[in-house]
GROMACS .gro file of C-alpha atoms in nm:
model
  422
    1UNK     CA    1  10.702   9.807   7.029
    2UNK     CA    2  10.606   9.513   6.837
    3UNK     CA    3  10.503   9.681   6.525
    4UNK     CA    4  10.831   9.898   6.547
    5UNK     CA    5  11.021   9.565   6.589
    6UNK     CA    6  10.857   9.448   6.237
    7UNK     CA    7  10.903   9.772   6.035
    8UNK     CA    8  11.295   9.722   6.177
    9UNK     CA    9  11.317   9.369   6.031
   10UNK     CA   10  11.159   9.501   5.725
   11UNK     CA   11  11.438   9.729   5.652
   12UNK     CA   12  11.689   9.509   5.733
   13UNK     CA   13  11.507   9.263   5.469
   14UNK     CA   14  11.498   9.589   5.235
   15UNK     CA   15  11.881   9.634   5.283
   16UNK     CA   16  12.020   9.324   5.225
   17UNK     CA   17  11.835   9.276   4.885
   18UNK     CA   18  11.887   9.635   4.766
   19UNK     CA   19  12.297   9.652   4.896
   20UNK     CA   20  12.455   9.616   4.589
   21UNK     CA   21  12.207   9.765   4.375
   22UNK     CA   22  12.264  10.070   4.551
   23UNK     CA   23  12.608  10.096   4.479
   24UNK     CA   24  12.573  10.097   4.098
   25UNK     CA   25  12.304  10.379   4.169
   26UNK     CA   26  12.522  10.562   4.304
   27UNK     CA   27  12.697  10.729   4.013
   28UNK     CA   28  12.388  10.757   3.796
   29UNK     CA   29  12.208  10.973   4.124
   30UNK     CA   30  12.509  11.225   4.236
   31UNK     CA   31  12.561  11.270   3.836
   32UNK     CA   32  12.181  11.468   3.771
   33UNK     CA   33  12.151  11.785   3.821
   34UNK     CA   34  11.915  11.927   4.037
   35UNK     CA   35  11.578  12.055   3.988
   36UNK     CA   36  11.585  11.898   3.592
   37UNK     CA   37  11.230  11.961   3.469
   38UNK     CA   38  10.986  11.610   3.504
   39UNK     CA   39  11.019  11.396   3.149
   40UNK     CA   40  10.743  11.228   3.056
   41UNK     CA   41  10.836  10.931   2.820
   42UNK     CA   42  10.530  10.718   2.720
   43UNK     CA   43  10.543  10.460   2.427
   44UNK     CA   44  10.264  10.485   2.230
   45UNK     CA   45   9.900  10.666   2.281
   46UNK     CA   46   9.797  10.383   2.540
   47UNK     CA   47  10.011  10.215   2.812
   48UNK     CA   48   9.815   9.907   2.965
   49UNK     CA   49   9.902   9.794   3.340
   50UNK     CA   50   9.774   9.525   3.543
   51UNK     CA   51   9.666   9.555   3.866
   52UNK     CA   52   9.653   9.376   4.203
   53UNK     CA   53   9.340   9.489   4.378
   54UNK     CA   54   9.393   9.400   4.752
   55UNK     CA   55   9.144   9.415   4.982
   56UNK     CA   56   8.950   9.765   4.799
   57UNK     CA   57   9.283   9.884   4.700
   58UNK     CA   58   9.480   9.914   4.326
   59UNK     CA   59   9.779   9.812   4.380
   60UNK     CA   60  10.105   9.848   4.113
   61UNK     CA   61  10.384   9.771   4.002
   62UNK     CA   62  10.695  10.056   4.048
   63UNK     CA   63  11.049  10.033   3.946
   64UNK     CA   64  11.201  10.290   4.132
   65UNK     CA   65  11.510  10.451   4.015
   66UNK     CA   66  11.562  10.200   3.750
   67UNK     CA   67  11.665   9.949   4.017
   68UNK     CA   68  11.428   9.857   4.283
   69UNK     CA   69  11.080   9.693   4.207
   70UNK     CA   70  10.834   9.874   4.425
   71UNK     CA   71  10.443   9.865   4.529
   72UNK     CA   72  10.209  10.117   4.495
   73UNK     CA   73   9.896  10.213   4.557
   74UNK     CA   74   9.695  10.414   4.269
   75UNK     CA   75   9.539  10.719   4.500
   76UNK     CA   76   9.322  10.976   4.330
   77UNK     CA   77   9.267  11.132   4.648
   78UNK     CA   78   9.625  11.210   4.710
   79UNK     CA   79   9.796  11.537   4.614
   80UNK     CA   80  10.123  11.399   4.579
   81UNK     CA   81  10.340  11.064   4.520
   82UNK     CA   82  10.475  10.922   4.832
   83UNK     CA   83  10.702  10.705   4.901
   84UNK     CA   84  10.586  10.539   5.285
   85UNK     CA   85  10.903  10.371   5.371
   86UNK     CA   86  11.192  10.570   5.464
   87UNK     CA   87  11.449  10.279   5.442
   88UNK     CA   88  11.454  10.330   5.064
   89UNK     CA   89  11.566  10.662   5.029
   90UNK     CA   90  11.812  10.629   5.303
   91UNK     CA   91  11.967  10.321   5.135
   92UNK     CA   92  11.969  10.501   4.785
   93UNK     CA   93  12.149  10.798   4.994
   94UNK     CA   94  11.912  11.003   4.838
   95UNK     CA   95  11.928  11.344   4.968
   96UNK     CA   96  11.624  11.550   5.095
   97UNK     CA   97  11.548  11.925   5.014
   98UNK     CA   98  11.300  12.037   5.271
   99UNK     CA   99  11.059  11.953   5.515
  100UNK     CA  100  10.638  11.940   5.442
  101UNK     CA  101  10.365  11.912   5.680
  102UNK     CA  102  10.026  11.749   5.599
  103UNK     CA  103   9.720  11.658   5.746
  104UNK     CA  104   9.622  11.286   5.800
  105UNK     CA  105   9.317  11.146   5.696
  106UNK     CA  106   9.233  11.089   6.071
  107UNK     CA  107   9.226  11.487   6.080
  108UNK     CA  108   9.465  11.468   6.393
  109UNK     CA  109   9.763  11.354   6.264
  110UNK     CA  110  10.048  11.598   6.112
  111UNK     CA  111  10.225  11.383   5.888
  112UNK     CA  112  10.607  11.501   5.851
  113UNK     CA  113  10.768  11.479   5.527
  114UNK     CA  114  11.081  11.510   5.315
  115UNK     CA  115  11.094  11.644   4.960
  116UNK     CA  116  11.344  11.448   4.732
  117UNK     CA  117  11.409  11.587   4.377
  118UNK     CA  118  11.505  11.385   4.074
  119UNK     CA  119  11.349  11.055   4.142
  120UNK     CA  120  11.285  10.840   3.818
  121UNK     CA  121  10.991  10.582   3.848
  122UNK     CA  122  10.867  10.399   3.578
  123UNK     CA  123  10.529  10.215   3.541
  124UNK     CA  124  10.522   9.903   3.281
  125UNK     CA  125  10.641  10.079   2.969
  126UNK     CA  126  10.593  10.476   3.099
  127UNK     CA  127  10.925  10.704   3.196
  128UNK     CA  128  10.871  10.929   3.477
  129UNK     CA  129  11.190  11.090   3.477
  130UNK     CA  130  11.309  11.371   3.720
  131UNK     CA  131  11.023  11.417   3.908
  132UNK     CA  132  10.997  11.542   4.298
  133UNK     CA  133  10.830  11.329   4.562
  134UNK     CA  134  10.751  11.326   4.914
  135UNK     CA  135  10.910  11.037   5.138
  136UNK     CA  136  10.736  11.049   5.491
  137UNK     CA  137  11.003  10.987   5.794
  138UNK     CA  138  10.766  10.726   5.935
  139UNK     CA  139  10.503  10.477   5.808
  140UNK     CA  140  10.186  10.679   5.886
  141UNK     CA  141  10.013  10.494   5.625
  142UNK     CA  142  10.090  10.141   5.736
  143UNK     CA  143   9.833   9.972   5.453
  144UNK     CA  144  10.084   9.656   5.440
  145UNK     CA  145   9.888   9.602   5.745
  146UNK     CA  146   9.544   9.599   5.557
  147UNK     CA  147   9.640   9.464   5.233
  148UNK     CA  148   9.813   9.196   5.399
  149UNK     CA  149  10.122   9.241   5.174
  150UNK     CA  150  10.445   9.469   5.140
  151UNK     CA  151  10.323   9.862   4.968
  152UNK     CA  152  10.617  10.088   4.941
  153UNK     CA  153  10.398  10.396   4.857
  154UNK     CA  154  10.091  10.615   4.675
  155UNK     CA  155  10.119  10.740   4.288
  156UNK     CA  156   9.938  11.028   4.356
  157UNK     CA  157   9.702  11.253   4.148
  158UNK     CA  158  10.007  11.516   4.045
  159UNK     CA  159  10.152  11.217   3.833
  160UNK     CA  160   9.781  11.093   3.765
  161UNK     CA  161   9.677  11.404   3.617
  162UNK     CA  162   9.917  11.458   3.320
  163UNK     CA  163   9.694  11.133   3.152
  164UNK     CA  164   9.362  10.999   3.088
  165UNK     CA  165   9.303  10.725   3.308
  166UNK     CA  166   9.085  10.429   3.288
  167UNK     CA  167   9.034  10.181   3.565
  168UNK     CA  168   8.893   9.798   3.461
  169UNK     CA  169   8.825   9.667   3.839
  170UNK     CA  170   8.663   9.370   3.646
  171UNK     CA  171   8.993   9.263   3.468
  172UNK     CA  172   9.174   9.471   3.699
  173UNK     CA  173   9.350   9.653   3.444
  174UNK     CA  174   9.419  10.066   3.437
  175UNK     CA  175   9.479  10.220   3.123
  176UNK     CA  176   9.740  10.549   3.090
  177UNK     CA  177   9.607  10.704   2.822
  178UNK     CA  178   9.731  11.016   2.611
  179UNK     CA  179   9.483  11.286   2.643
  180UNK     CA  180   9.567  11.372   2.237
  181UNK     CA  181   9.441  11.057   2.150
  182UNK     CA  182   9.103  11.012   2.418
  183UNK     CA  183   8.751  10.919   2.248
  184UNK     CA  184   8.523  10.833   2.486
  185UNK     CA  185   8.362  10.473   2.393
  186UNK     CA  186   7.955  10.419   2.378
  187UNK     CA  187   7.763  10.314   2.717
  188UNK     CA  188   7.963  10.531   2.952
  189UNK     CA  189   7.785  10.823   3.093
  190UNK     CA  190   7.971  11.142   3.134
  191UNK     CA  191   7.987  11.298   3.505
  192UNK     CA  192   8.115  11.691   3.539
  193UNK     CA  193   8.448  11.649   3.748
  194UNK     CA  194   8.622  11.989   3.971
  195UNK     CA  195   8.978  11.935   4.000
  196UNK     CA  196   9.143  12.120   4.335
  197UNK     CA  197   9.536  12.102   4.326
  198UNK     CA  198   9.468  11.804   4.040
  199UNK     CA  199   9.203  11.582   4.270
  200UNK     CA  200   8.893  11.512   4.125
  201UNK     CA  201   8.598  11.620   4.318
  202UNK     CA  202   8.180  11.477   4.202
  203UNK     CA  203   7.831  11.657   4.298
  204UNK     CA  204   7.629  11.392   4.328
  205UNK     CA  205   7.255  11.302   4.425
  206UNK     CA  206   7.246  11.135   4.836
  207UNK     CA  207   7.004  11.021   4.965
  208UNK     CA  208   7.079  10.931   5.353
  209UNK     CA  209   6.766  10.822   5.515
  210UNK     CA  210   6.399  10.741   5.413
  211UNK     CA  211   6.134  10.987   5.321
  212UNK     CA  212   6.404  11.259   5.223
  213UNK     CA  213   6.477  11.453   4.934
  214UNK     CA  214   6.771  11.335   4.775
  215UNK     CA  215   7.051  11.650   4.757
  216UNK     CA  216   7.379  11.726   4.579
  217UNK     CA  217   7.692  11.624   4.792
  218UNK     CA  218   8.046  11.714   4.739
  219UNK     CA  219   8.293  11.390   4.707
  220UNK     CA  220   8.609  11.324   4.675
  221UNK     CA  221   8.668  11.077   4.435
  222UNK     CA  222   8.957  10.873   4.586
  223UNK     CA  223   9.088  10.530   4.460
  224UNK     CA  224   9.311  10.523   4.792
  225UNK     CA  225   8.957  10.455   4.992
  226UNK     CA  226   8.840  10.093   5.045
  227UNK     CA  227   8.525  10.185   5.135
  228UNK     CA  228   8.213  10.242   4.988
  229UNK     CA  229   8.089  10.617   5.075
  230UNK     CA  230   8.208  10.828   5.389
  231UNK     CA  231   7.987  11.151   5.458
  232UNK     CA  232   8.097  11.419   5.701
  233UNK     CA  233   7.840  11.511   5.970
  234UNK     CA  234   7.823  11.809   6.027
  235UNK     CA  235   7.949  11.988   5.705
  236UNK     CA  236   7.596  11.996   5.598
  237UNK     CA  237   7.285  12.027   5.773
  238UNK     CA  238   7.129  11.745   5.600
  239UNK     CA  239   7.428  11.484   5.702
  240UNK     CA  240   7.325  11.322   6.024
  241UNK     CA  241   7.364  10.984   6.106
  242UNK     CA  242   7.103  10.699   6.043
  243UNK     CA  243   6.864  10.582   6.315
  244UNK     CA  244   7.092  10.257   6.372
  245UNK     CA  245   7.464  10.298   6.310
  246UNK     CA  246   7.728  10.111   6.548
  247UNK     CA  247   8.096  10.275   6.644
  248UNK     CA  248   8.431  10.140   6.539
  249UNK     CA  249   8.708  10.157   6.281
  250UNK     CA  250   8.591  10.269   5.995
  251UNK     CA  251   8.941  10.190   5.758
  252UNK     CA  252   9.301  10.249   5.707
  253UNK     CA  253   9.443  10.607   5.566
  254UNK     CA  254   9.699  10.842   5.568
  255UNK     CA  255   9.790  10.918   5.920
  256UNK     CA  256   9.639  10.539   6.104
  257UNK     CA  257   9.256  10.371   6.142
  258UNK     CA  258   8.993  10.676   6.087
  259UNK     CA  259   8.695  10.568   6.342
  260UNK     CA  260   8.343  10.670   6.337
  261UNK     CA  261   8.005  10.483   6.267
  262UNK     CA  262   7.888  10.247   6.031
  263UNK     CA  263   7.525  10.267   5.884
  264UNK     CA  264   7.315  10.234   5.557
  265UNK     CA  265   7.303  10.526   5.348
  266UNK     CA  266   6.985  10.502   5.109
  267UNK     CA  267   7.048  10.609   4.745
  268UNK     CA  268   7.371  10.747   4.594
  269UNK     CA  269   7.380  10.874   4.197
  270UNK     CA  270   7.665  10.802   3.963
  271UNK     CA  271   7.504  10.999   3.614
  272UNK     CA  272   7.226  10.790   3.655
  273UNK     CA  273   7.317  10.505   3.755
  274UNK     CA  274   7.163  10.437   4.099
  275UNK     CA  275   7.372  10.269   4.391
  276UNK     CA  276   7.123  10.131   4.697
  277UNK     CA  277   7.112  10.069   5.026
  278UNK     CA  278   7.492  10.070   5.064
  279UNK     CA  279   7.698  10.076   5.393
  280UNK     CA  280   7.838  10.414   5.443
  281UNK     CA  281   8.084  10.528   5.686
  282UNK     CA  282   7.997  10.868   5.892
  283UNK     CA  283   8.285  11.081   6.050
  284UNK     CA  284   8.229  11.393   6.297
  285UNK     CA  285   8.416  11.687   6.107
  286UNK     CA  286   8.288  11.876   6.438
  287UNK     CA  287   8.557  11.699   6.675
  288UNK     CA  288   8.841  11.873   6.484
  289UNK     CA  289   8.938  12.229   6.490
  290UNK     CA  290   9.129  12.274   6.114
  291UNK     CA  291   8.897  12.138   5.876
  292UNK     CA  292   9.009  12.383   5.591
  293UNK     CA  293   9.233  12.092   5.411
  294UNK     CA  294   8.885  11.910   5.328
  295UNK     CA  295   8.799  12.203   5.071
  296UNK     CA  296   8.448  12.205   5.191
  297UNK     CA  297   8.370  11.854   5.091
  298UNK     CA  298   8.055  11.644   5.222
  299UNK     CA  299   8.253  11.285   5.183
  300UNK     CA  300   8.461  11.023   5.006
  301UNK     CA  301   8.377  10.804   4.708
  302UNK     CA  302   8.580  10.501   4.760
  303UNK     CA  303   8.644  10.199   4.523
  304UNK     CA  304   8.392   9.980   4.676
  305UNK     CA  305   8.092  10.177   4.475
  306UNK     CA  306   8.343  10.262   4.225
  307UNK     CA  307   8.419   9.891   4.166
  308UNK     CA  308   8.101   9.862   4.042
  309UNK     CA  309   8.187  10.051   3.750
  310UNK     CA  310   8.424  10.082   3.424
  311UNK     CA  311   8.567  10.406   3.504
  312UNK     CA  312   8.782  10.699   3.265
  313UNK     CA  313   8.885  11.000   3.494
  314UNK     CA  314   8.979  11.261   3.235
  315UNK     CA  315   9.196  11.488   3.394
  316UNK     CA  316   9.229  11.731   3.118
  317UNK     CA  317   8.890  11.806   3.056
  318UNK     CA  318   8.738  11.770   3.387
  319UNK     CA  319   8.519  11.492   3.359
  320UNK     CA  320   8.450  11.163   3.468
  321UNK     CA  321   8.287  10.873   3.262
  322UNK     CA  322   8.163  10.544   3.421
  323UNK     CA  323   7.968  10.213   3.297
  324UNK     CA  324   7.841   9.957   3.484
  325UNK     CA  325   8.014   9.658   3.495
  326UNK     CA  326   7.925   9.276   3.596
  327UNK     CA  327   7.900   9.381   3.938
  328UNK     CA  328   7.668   9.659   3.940
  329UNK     CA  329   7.379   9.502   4.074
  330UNK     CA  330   7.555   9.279   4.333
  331UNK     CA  331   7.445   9.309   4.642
  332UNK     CA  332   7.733   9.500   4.898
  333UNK     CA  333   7.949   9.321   5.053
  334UNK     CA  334   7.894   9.315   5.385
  335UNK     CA  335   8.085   9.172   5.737
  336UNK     CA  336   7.880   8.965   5.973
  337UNK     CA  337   8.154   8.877   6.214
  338UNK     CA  338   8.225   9.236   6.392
  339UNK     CA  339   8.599   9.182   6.327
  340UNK     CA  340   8.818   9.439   6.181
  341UNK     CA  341   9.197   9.240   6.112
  342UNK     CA  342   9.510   9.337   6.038
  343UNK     CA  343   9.830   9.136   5.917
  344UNK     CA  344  10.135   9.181   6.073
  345UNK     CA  345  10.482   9.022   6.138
  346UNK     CA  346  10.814   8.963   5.888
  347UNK     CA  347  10.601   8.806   5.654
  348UNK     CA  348  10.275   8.968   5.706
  349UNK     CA  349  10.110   8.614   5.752
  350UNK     CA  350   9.999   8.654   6.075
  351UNK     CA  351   9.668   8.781   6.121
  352UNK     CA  352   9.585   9.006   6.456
  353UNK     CA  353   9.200   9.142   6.543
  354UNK     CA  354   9.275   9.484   6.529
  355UNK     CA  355   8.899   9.615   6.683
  356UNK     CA  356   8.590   9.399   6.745
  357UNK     CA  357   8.225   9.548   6.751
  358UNK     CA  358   8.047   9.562   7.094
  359UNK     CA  359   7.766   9.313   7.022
  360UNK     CA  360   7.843   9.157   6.716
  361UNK     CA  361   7.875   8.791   6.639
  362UNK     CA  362   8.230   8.773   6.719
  363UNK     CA  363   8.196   9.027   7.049
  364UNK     CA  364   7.960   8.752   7.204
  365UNK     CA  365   8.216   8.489   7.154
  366UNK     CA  366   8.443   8.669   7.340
  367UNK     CA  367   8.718   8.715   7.074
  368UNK     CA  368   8.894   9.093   7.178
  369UNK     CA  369   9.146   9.275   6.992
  370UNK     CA  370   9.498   9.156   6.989
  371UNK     CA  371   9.396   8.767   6.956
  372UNK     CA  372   9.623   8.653   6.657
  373UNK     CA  373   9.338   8.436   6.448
  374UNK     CA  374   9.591   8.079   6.371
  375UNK     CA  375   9.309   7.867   6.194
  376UNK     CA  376   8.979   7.937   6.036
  377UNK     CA  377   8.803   7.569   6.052
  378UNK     CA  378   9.052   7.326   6.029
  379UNK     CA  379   9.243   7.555   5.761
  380UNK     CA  380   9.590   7.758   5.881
  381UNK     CA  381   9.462   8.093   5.787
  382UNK     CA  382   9.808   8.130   5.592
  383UNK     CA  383   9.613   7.943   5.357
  384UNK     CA  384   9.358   8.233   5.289
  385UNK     CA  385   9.546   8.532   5.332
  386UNK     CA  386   9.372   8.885   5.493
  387UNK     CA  387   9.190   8.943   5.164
  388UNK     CA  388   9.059   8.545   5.190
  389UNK     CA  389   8.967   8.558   5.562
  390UNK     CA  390   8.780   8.892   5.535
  391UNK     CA  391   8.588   8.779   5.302
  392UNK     CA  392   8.469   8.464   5.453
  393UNK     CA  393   8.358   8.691   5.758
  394UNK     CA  394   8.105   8.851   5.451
  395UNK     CA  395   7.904   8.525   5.395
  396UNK     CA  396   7.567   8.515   5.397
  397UNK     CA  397   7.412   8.534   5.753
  398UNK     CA  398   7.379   8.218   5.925
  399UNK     CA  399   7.676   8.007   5.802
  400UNK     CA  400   7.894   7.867   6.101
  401UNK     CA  401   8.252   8.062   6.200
  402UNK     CA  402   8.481   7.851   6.399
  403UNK     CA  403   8.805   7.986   6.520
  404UNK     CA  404   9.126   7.823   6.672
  405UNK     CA  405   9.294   8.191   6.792
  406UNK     CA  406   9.567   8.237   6.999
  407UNK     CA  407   9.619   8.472   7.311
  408UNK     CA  408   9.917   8.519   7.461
  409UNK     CA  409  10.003   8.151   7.584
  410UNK     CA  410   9.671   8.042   7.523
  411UNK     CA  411   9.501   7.881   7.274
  412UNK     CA  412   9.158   7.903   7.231
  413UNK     CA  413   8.821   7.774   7.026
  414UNK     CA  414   8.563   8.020   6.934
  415UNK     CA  415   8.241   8.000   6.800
  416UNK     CA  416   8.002   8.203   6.643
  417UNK     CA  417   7.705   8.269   6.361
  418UNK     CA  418   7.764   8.550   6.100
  419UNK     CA  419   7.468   8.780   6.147
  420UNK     CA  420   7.372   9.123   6.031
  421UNK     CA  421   7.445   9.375   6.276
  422UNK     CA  422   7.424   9.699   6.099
   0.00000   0.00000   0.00000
């Protein structure tokens, strides 16, 4: 109830800033015809954007329909371009050709969506006129509650394909290039890329636990994924979990949280660049009965290894090209606290503890899920955001955590000392 209550006030907030805009739409929409072919108007070879990058996702800047500024996430690992909330469509009148099914990234959830034809978006300086879209009837994705502010939707790979793209996480800039005009610069090493209905797939060399070979797994490569690495037990004999993992919620996709466990994953390859002693994610492909939408995939690459990198996906050719960046040899980010949060309410400012680990730091101080965190020290955690207060639960192990939280009436004091639990 309370998270239906917020995505209500949401579109009221939607509505009352998008009334009149829809009326001059109007016209402009019931005028096209239908099924125009997709236009493709791009000035120049190279189209710089900036990016937001929100808590492991690249968020940017839409104008949909020529009227309404829009957020969007840049998701490699998506098929299509959705658009996650409803109340846009709707208020545009747009009108909806047919019904789609998919499969959520939980593996359980059928997400139900609505084709709508002739939808013009345009990103910085590039036209994407006429193009078809999905527009699911409910949030499924929900990632407003993980960025910690408002996302409207996923440009997905059948827009990301027609271009070369190149993703700066440093400067957090992506580059739409024109495949004509490509040329590959010098220190990037060049990765063979599969592309299944336009998503890019990578063999590369895993190693999961000590005093093992390392062997070629099948990734997705998927920019909608803040994580590191997830591997699927049990689509390979050689994925089983580490000797010390621990249980919980693993992230935020398609369809709700995707759980699982949480434990270090030796070695990964990128060309031959080495990644080590990362934190990867492990999901039992054995629990679900329809696996055949993963096209026999071992796991997902997600932007926090692919962060570490300068990185050109060229679609055309089917390759991939990365170079390390500044953060390549950075240790990985790790939590300490046990606490996964999520923002919610009208402005997304409050902060709720959506799932705490049994016998972490946090755990032991007795904070459970559905305490709203209200100060971190002495600081309103307005003040840091999501993003801010996630990463403060990363410091190094032994700094001091004290929370002011707040459960239903009460309001309490915790206590606790990051520590590494994984």
């Amino acid at each position: 109830m309370r998270y239906q209550a917020i995505q209500l006030r949401s579109q009221f907030r939607l509505m009352a800033v998008a009334l009149i805009l829809c009326l001059i739409s109007l016209l402009r929409l019931h005028s096209q015809p239908a099924n125009t072919p997709p236009i493709l108007v791009m000035p120049g070879k190279v189209v710089r954007v900036p990016f937001h990058y929100e808590n492991g996702f690249i968020v940017v800047n839409i104008l949909f329909q020529h009227i309404l500024p829009l957020r969007f996430i840049i998701d490699t690992g998506a098929e299509y371009t959705i658009l996650t909330q409803k109340a846009v469509s709707d208020l545009l009148k747009m009108t909806y050709d047919r019904e789609y099914s998919m499969m959520g990234s939980d593996m359980r959830t059928v997400i139900e969506a609505l084709l709508v034809r002739d939808v013009d978006l345009e990103i910085r300086h590039i036209q994407l006129l006429h193009r078809d879209i999905l527009v699911t009837k409910e949030d499924y994705f929900q990632i407003n509650y993980f960025t910690g502010s408002p996302i409207h939707g996923i440009l997905g790979a059948d827009i990301l394909s027609r271009f070369v793209i190149r993703i700066d996480y440093k400067r957090q800039l992506i580059d739409f290039i024109d495949p004509a005009a490509f040329d590959v610069e010098r220190g990037y090493e060049e990765i063979p890329m599969t592309l299944y209905r336009n998503k890019p797939f990578l063999h590369l060399a895993t190693k999961i636990h000590e005093n093992t070979d390392p062997l070629p797994f099948k990734y997705l490569l998927d920019t909608g994924a803040a994580l590191p690495l997830l591997l699927l037990t049990n689509s390979h004999p050689a994925i089983h979990l580490p000797d010390h993992v621990i249980q919980g919620i693993l992230g935020m996709g398609l369809g709700g949280f995707l759980t699982g466990a949480i434990g270090r994953v030796q070695q990964v390859h990128l060309a031959t660049f080495p990644i080590n002693n990362l934190v990867g994610s492990f999901q039992d492909v054995s629990l679900y009965p329809d696996t055949t939408h993963l096209q026999g995939r071992h796991g997902i690459l997600g932007n926090l290894v692919l962060d570490r990198f300068d990185l050109i996906l060229d679609y055309p050719r089917e390759r991939v090209f990365v170079r390390p960046n500044d953060n390549y040899s950075d240790p990985f980010p790790v939590d300490r606290s046990g606490l996964f949060l999520i923002s919610s309410g009208f402005d997304l400012s409050t902060i709720m503890v959506q799932d705490v680990i049994p016998g972490s730091p946090a755990f032991f101080a007795g904070i459970r899920p559905g305490d709203i965190i209200k100060k971190y020290k002495c600081w309103p955690v307005s003040f840091f955001g999501l993003s801010g207060l996630t990463q403060r639960f990363r410091k190094e192990a032994g700094k001091k955590i004290r929370l002011k939280i707040k459960r239903g009436r009460k309001r309490l004091h915790r206590h606790f000392v990051l520590k590494d639990y994984i």
